[in-house]
Amino acid sequence: MSEIKHYANVDEKLSLDKFCVDEENAHIELVENPSPEEFQKLVIACPASLYRYGDEGEMLFDYAGCLECGTCRVICGKTILKKWEFPQGTMGVEYRWG
Ligand code: SF4
């Protein structure tokens, strides 16, 4: 008989991480008026769901909660990002078990 293993889902794993948000210095900034097609790619691809649409369909982004994976940088680069760098010093994500 096969053994049933329990794996934590992504939300459970992410909830273990700790974030120290640098309120004074955004480590990611978007260009003005990003291309909707490029933005849509990141709505789908960002593992932290930081690219999303508001109630009126406006494009929203918040760098707090960033996992520093670089996916948005690789996929869209300068077509949508004005700035992408790692957070300074002790800022940013601190991964816990997961
Ligand atoms: S680096 Fe990763 S987690 Fe952070 S905004 Fe880009 S895709 Fe999302």
XYZ file of N, CA and C and ligand atoms in Angstrom:
302
model
N 0.852 -1.181 0.000
C 0.000 0.000 0.000
C 0.897 1.244 0.000
N 0.548 2.228 -0.824
C 1.410 3.410 -0.915
C 1.202 4.349 0.271
N 2.269 5.020 0.608
C 2.244 5.956 1.730
C 1.708 7.308 1.268
N 0.804 7.891 2.022
C 0.259 9.207 1.683
C 1.082 10.267 2.399
N 1.665 11.193 1.613
C 2.475 12.256 2.200
C 1.698 13.558 2.176
N 1.919 14.377 3.175
C 1.284 15.693 3.216
C 2.318 16.749 2.852
N 2.009 17.522 1.841
C 2.871 18.634 1.458
C 2.123 19.934 1.752
N 2.796 20.885 2.327
C 2.176 22.183 2.589
C 1.896 22.876 1.265
N 0.791 23.601 1.176
C 0.535 24.335 -0.061
C 1.363 25.619 -0.065
N 1.369 26.323 -1.200
C 2.242 27.484 -1.359
C 1.904 28.572 -0.338
N 0.621 28.831 -0.136
C 0.239 29.868 0.828
C 0.753 29.544 2.226
N 0.673 28.274 2.603
C 1.167 27.886 3.924
C 2.676 28.104 4.015
N 3.378 27.762 2.942
C 4.835 27.918 2.954
C 5.230 29.395 3.004
N 4.548 30.204 2.195
C 4.887 31.627 2.172
C 4.591 32.294 3.511
N 3.592 31.808 4.224
C 3.239 32.435 5.496
C 4.329 32.239 6.537
N 5.254 31.310 6.297
C 6.350 31.085 7.234
C 7.465 32.118 7.070
N 7.528 32.715 5.890
C 8.608 33.669 5.621
C 8.389 34.967 6.390
N 9.477 35.671 6.604
C 9.413 36.940 7.326
C 9.900 38.028 6.371
N 9.226 39.162 6.387
C 9.590 40.260 5.498
C 9.933 41.499 6.309
N 11.000 42.145 5.921
C 11.348 43.435 6.498
C 11.307 44.436 5.341
N 10.232 45.185 5.255
C 10.000 46.065 4.111
C 10.708 47.399 4.306
N 11.501 47.769 3.332
C 12.181 49.062 3.351
C 11.212 50.111 2.816
N 10.545 50.801 3.732
C 9.518 51.773 3.336
C 10.116 52.994 2.647
N 11.405 53.229 2.866
C 12.050 54.425 2.316
C 12.599 54.207 0.907
N 12.783 52.965 0.549
C 13.482 52.682 -0.711
C 12.884 51.444 -1.385
N 12.012 51.697 -2.356
C 11.430 50.575 -3.103
C 12.515 49.909 -3.939
N 12.653 48.606 -3.803
C 13.707 47.930 -4.579
C 13.238 47.585 -5.989
N 11.936 47.702 -6.221
C 11.386 47.511 -7.565
C 10.476 48.690 -7.871
N 10.654 49.279 -9.035
C 9.764 50.349 -9.496
C 9.374 50.053 -10.932
N 8.139 50.359 -11.248
C 7.646 50.134 -12.607
C 7.776 51.408 -13.434
N 7.831 51.234 -14.736
C 7.809 52.381 -15.629
C 6.412 53.013 -15.562
N 6.318 54.250 -16.012
C 5.000 54.878 -16.087
C 4.230 54.243 -17.230
N 2.970 54.057 -17.042
C 2.095 53.464 -18.058
C 2.653 52.168 -18.644
N 2.790 51.157 -17.814
C 3.305 49.878 -18.322
C 2.381 49.286 -19.394
N 2.965 48.557 -20.289
C 2.189 47.870 -21.321
C 1.236 46.871 -20.657
N -0.051 46.915 -20.986
C -0.999 45.956 -20.399
C -0.629 44.509 -20.716
N -0.083 44.273 -21.889
C 0.298 42.900 -22.251
C 1.453 42.416 -21.366
N 2.415 43.288 -21.143
C 3.546 42.912 -20.281
C 3.076 42.730 -18.837
N 2.202 43.628 -18.401
C 1.704 43.544 -17.026
C 0.963 42.225 -16.809
N 0.164 41.848 -17.778
C -0.614 40.607 -17.666
C 0.300 39.398 -17.478
N 1.445 39.401 -18.132
C 2.394 38.296 -17.954
C 2.776 38.154 -16.486
N 2.950 39.295 -15.829
C 3.414 39.247 -14.438
C 2.279 38.964 -13.465
N 1.069 39.315 -13.837
C -0.086 38.922 -13.025
C -0.107 37.399 -12.914
N 0.241 36.752 -14.000
C 0.247 35.286 -14.023
C 1.514 34.723 -13.377
N 2.657 35.342 -13.633
C 3.935 34.709 -13.286
C 4.464 35.019 -11.894
N 4.160 36.169 -11.336
C 4.738 36.522 -10.028
C 4.237 35.547 -8.961
N 5.128 34.806 -8.318
C 4.692 33.807 -7.338
C 4.093 34.412 -6.082
N 4.335 35.694 -5.855
C 3.777 36.350 -4.672
C 2.516 37.152 -5.008
N 2.088 37.106 -6.257
C 0.869 37.811 -6.706
C 0.925 39.308 -6.390
N 2.070 39.909 -6.651
C 2.229 41.336 -6.352
C 1.775 42.227 -7.507
N 1.618 41.646 -8.666
C 1.073 42.369 -9.818
C -0.386 41.951 -9.924
N -1.289 42.914 -9.802
C -2.706 42.554 -9.809
C -3.522 43.717 -10.326
N -4.796 43.463 -10.526
C -5.716 44.493 -10.989
C -6.599 44.952 -9.837
N -6.878 46.261 -9.818
C -7.785 46.809 -8.836
C -9.224 46.624 -9.274
N -10.148 47.113 -8.474
C -11.578 46.952 -8.754
C -11.989 47.594 -10.072
N -11.282 48.640 -10.462
C -11.601 49.340 -11.709
C -10.739 48.841 -12.868
N -10.008 47.785 -12.623
C -9.154 47.233 -13.679
C -7.803 47.914 -13.777
N -7.502 48.788 -12.816
C -6.209 49.474 -12.844
C -5.087 48.510 -12.457
N -3.903 48.770 -12.998
C -2.757 47.920 -12.719
C -2.131 48.331 -11.386
N -1.988 47.389 -10.482
C -1.457 47.666 -9.151
C -0.214 46.820 -8.908
N 0.727 47.405 -8.199
C 1.934 46.671 -7.820
C 2.396 47.165 -6.463
N 2.845 46.228 -5.623
C 3.393 46.582 -4.319
C 4.605 45.705 -4.074
N 5.756 46.298 -3.844
C 6.981 45.506 -3.676
C 7.044 44.795 -2.322
N 6.198 45.198 -1.362
C 6.169 44.503 -0.072
C 5.686 43.075 -0.304
N 6.407 42.115 0.202
C 6.051 40.715 -0.005
C 6.807 40.083 -1.155
N 7.714 40.842 -1.744
C 8.510 40.318 -2.862
C 9.414 39.183 -2.382
N 9.468 38.137 -3.170
C 10.290 36.969 -2.839
C 11.693 37.058 -3.437
N 11.960 38.138 -4.168
C 13.282 38.388 -4.767
C 13.697 37.264 -5.711
N 12.707 36.705 -6.382
C 12.998 35.584 -7.278
C 13.531 36.041 -8.627
N 13.221 37.279 -9.006
C 13.708 37.802 -10.286
C 12.861 37.426 -11.488
N 11.756 36.761 -11.274
C 10.912 36.336 -12.395
C 10.461 37.517 -13.243
N 10.013 38.579 -12.601
C 9.536 39.749 -13.364
C 10.679 40.367 -14.169
N 11.854 40.340 -13.638
C 13.017 40.897 -14.329
C 13.358 40.066 -15.565
N 13.297 38.759 -15.404
C 13.634 37.867 -16.517
C 12.566 37.940 -17.611
N 11.323 37.935 -17.209
C 10.235 37.877 -18.192
C 10.042 39.205 -18.917
N 10.062 40.298 -18.186
C 9.688 41.585 -18.801
C 10.813 42.616 -18.841
N 11.800 42.493 -17.982
C 12.925 43.424 -18.013
C 12.488 44.873 -18.066
N 13.144 45.638 -18.909
C 12.902 47.074 -18.955
C 11.607 47.452 -19.662
N 10.911 46.470 -20.208
C 9.621 46.810 -20.809
C 8.616 47.223 -19.743
N 8.873 46.830 -18.507
C 7.932 47.174 -17.445
C 8.637 47.657 -16.173
N 9.898 47.312 -16.016
C 10.616 47.674 -14.790
C 11.539 48.862 -15.015
N 11.337 49.883 -14.214
C 12.268 51.016 -14.231
C 13.471 50.706 -13.345
N 13.205 49.940 -12.292
C 14.260 49.610 -11.326
C 13.991 48.223 -10.764
N 15.021 47.423 -10.713
C 14.950 46.135 -10.017
C 16.306 45.900 -9.374
N 16.328 45.826 -8.072
C 17.562 45.492 -7.360
C 17.181 44.773 -6.085
N 18.143 44.102 -5.487
C 17.849 43.439 -4.222
C 17.683 44.497 -3.130
N 16.859 44.224 -2.132
C 16.724 45.154 -1.013
C 18.065 45.333 -0.307
N 18.200 46.449 0.356
C 19.450 46.742 1.049
C 19.599 45.922 2.330
N 20.843 45.645 2.662
C 21.224 45.048 3.946
C 20.297 43.987 4.468
N 19.725 44.243 5.611
C 18.888 43.254 6.285
C 17.432 43.323 5.847
N 17.154 44.091 4.818
C 15.770 44.237 4.354
C 15.389 43.079 3.427
N 14.096 42.973 3.191
C 13.603 41.988 2.233
C 13.112 40.718 2.899
N 13.071 39.672 2.100
C 12.505 38.412 2.587
C 13.553 37.619 3.372
N 13.079 36.962 4.413
C 13.901 36.021 5.166
C 13.182 34.690 5.086
N 13.761 33.771 4.332
C 13.108 32.474 4.135
C 13.205 31.624 5.381
N 12.085 30.991 5.672
C 12.046 30.014 6.749
C 11.914 28.640 6.111
N 11.756 27.639 6.892
C 11.634 26.293 6.354
C 10.560 26.262 5.272
N 10.836 25.600 4.197
C 9.795 25.453 3.184
C 10.386 25.018 1.871
S 11.008 39.400 -7.977
Fe 9.552 37.667 -7.993
S 8.251 37.961 -6.196
Fe 9.314 39.892 -6.544
S 7.865 41.104 -7.761
Fe 9.254 40.054 -9.218
S 8.200 38.130 -9.727
Fe 7.192 38.957 -7.890
